[in-house]
Each structure stands twice: as structure tokens, then as C-alpha cells.
PDB file of C-alpha atoms in Angstrom:
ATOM      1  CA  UNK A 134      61.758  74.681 107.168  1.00  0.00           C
ATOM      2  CA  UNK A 135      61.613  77.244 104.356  1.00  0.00           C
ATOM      3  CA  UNK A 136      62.220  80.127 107.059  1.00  0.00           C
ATOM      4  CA  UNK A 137      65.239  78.588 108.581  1.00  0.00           C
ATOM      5  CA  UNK A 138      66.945  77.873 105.046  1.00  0.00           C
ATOM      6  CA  UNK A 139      66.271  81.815 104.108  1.00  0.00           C
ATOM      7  CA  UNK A 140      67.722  82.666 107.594  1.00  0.00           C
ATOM      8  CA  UNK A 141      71.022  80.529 106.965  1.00  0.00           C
ATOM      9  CA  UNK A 142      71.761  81.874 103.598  1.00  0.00           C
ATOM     10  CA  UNK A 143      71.215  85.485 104.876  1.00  0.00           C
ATOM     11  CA  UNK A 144      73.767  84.315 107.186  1.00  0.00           C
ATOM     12  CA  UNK A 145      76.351  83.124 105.192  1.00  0.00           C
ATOM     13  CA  UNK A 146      76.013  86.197 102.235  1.00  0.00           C
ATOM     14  CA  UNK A 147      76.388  88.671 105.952  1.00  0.00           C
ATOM     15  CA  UNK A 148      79.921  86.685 106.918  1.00  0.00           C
ATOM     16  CA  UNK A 149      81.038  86.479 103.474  1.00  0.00           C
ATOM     17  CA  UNK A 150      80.571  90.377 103.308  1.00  0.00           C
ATOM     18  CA  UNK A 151      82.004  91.142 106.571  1.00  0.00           C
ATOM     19  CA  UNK A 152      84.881  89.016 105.867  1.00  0.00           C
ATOM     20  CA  UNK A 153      85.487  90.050 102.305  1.00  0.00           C
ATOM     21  CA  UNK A 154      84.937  94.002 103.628  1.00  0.00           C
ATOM     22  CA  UNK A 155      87.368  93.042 106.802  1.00  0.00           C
ATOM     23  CA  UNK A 156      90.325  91.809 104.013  1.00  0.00           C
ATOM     24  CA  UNK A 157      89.640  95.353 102.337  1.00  0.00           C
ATOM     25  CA  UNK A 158      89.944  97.324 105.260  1.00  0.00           C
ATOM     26  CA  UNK A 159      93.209  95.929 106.327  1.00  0.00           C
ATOM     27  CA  UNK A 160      94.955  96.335 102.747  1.00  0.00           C
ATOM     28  CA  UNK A 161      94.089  99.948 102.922  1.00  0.00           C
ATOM     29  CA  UNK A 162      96.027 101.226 105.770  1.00  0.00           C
ATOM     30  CA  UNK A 163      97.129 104.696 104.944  1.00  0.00           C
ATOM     31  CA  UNK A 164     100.562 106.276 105.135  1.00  0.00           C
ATOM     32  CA  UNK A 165     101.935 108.301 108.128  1.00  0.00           C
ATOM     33  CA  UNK A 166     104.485 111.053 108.401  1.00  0.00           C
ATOM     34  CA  UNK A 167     107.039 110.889 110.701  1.00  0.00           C
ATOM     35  CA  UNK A 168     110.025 113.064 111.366  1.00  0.00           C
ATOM     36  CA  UNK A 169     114.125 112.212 112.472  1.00  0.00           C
ATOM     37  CA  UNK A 170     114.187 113.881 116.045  1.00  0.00           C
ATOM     38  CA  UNK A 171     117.802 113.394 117.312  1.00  0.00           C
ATOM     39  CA  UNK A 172     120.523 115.515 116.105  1.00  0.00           C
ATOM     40  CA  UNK A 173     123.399 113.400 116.786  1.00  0.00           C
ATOM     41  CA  UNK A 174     122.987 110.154 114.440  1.00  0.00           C
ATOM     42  CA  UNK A 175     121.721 107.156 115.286  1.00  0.00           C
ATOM     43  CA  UNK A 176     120.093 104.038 113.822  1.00  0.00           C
ATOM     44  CA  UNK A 177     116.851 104.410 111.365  1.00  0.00           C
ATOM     45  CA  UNK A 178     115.526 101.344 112.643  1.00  0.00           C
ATOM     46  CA  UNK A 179     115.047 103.044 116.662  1.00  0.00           C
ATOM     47  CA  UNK A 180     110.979 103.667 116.907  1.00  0.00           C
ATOM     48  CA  UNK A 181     112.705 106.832 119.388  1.00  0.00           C
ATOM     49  CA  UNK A 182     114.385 108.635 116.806  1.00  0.00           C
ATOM     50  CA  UNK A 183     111.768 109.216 114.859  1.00  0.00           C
ATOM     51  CA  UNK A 184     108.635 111.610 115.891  1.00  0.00           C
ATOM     52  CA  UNK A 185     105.615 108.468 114.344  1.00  0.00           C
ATOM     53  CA  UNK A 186     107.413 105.674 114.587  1.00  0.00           C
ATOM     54  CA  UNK A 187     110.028 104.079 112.374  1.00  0.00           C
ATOM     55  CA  UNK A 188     108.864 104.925 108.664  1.00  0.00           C
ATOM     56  CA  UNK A 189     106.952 101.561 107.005  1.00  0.00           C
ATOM     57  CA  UNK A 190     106.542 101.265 103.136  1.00  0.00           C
ATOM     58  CA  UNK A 191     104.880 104.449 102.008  1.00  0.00           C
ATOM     59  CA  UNK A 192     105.356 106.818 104.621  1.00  0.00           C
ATOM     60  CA  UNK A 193     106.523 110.110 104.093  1.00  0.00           C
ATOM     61  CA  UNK A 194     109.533 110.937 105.697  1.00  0.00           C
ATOM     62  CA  UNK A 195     111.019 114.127 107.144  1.00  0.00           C
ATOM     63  CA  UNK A 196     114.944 114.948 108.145  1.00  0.00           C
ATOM     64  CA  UNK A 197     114.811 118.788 109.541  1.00  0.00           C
ATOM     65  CA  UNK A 198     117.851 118.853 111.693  1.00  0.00           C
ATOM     66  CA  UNK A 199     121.385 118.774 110.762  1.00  0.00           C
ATOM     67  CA  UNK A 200     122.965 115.579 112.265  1.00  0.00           C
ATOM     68  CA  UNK A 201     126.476 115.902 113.293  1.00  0.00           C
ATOM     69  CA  UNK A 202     126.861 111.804 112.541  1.00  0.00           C
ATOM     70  CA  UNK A 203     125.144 109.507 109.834  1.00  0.00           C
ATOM     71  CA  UNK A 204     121.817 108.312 110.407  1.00  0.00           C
ATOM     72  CA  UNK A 205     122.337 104.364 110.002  1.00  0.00           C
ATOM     73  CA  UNK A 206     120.935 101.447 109.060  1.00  0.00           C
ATOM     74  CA  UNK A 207     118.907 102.399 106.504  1.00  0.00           C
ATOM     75  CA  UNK A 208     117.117  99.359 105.104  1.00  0.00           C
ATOM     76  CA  UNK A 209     116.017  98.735 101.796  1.00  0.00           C
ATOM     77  CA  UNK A 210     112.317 100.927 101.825  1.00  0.00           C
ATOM     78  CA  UNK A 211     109.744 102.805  99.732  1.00  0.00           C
ATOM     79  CA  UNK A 212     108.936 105.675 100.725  1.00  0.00           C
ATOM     80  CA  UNK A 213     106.407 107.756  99.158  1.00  0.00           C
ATOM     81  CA  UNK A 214     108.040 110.712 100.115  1.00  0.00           C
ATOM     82  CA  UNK A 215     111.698 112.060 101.312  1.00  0.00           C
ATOM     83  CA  UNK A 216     112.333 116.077 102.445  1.00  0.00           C
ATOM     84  CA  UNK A 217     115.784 116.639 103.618  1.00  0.00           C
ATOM     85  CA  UNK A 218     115.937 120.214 105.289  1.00  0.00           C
ATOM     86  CA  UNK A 219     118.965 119.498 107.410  1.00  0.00           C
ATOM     87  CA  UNK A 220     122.223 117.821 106.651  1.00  0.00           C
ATOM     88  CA  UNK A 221     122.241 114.095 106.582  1.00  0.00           C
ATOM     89  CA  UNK A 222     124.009 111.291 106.129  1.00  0.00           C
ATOM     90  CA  UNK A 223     122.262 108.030 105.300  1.00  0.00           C
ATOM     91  CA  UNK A 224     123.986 104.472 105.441  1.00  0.00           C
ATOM     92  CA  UNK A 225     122.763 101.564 104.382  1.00  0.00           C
ATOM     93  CA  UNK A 226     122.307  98.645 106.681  1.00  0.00           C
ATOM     94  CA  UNK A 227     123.639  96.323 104.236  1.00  0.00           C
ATOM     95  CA  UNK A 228     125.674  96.394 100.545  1.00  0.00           C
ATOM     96  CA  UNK A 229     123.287  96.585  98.140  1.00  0.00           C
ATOM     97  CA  UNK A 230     120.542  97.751  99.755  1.00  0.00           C
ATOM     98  CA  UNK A 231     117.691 100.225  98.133  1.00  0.00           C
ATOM     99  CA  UNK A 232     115.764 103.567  99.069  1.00  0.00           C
ATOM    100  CA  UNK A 233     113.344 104.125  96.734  1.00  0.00           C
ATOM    101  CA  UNK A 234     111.075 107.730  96.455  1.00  0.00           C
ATOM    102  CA  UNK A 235     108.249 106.782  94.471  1.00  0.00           C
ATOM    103  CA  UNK A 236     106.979 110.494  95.385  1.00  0.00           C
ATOM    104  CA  UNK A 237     108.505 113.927  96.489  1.00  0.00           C
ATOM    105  CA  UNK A 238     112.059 114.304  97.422  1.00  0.00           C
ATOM    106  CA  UNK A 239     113.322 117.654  98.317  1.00  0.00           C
ATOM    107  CA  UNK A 240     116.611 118.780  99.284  1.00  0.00           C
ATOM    108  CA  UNK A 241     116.402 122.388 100.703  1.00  0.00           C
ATOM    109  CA  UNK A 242     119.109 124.914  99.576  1.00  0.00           C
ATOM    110  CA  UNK A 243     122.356 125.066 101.130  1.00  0.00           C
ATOM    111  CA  UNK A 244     121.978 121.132 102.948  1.00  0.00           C
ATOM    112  CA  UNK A 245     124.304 118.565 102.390  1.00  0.00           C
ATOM    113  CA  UNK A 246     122.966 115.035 102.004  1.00  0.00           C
ATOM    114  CA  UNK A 247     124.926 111.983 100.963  1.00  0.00           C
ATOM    115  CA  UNK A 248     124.024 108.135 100.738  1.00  0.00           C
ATOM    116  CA  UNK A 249     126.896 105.862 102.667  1.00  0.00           C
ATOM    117  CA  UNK A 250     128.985 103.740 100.929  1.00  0.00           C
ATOM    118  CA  UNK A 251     127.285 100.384  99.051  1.00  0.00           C
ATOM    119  CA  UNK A 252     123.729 102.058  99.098  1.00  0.00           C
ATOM    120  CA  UNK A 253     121.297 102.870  95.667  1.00  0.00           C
ATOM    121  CA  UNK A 254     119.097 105.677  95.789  1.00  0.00           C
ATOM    122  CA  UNK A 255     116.218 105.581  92.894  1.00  0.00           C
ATOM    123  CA  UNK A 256     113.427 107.933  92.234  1.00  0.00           C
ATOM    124  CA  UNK A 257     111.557 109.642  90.376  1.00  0.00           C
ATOM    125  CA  UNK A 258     112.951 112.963  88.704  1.00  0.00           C
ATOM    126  CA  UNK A 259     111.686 116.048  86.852  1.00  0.00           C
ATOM    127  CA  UNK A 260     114.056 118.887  87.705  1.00  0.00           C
ATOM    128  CA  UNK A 261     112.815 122.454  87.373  1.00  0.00           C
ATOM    129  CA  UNK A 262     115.068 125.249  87.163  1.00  0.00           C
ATOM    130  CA  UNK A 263     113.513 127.527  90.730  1.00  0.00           C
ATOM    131  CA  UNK A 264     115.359 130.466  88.806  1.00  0.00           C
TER     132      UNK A 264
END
């Protein structure tokens, strides 16, 4: 009886583990980068417009093409990172809502980028003179 009390508390300290290690796995699911492919507009929130997928919380986010009409409904996201190499035009899909840059955001020379009426952008700034 000794043996079979040892074996059921080995068991229960192994599924606690795994199940307390399973929790931390899923919590930790990194970041992807994914890129705006059309060049004509469209909404964020279309998995096809976008190279990885339509950017979660934390993703870092690439605009390379100038887009001859406004990329729209942007919802309120973090992103960890934002580089805008091509004209754009983001709109909000509602008043008030929020992109947030917790990371980089970079605006190459010479692009245009503007944030559609009712929308907040907040990030992070240190500016550095490139002169």
C-alpha cells in the first residue's frame, strides 16, 4: 500500500507540472512580422492584405508600398513596432480608437503618412537629429 501511495503522489506533482508548464507555454507566444501587400487600400482587418496574417497585439508591422487609398479600419492595437516606407493613410475603425507603438516607429524620408479623422496615435519618442 506504501508503493501505490508514492506512485499517486508522483502522479499528481507530474500533472500539476505539466499543467502549470502548459499555462506558461501558452502566455508566451511570441510576436510575428507581417507586411501590408496591396497597393490600393483596403481594410486592416483582411488576413489577405497582409503578408502573416492580420497584425495581433505585439506584432511588428510593416507598410512598404505607397497606397493610392487609406488603409481602413484600423482598430484600437499595440504594436510593438510600426515602419512606414511607403505612403499611407490609416483610418480608424471607430472615433476614438487607439494605435499604440510601444517600440520602433519609422517613417522613411520623403513618405507621407497621416492618421484618419477621430483616431490617437501614442508612442514612444526620442528624436535624433540623422544630420
Amino acid at each position: 500500500m506504501n508503493n501505490m501511495k508514492r506512485f499517486l503522489l508522483k502522479s499528481k506533482s507530474l500533472a500539476v507540472t505539466l499543467i502549470i508548464l502548459n499555462l506558461l507555454l501558452a502566455n508566451t507566444a511570441s510576436a510575428k512580422s507581417t507586411t501590408w501587400t496591396p497597393t490600393t487600400g483596403g481594410l486592416w482587418t483582411t488576413a489577405g492584405n497582409w503578408s502573416n496574417g492580420v497584425p495581433a497585439a505585439n506584432d511588428d508591422v510593416i507598410i512598404n508600398s505607397n497606397q493610392s487609398a487609406a488603409i481602413t479600419a484600423v482598430p484600437s492595437l499595440t504594436l510593438a513596432s510600426l515602419t512606414i516606407s511607403g505612403n499611407a493613410n490609416l483610418v480608424p475603425a471607430a472615433s476614438g480608437n487607439v494605435l499604440t507603438v510601444t517600440g520602433s516607429f519609422s517613417v522613411s524620408a520623403g513618405v507621407t503618412f497621416s492618421l484618419g479623422t477621430s483616431g490617437t496615435f501614442r508612442f514612444g519618442l526620442t528624436l535624433n537629429s540623422a544630420c
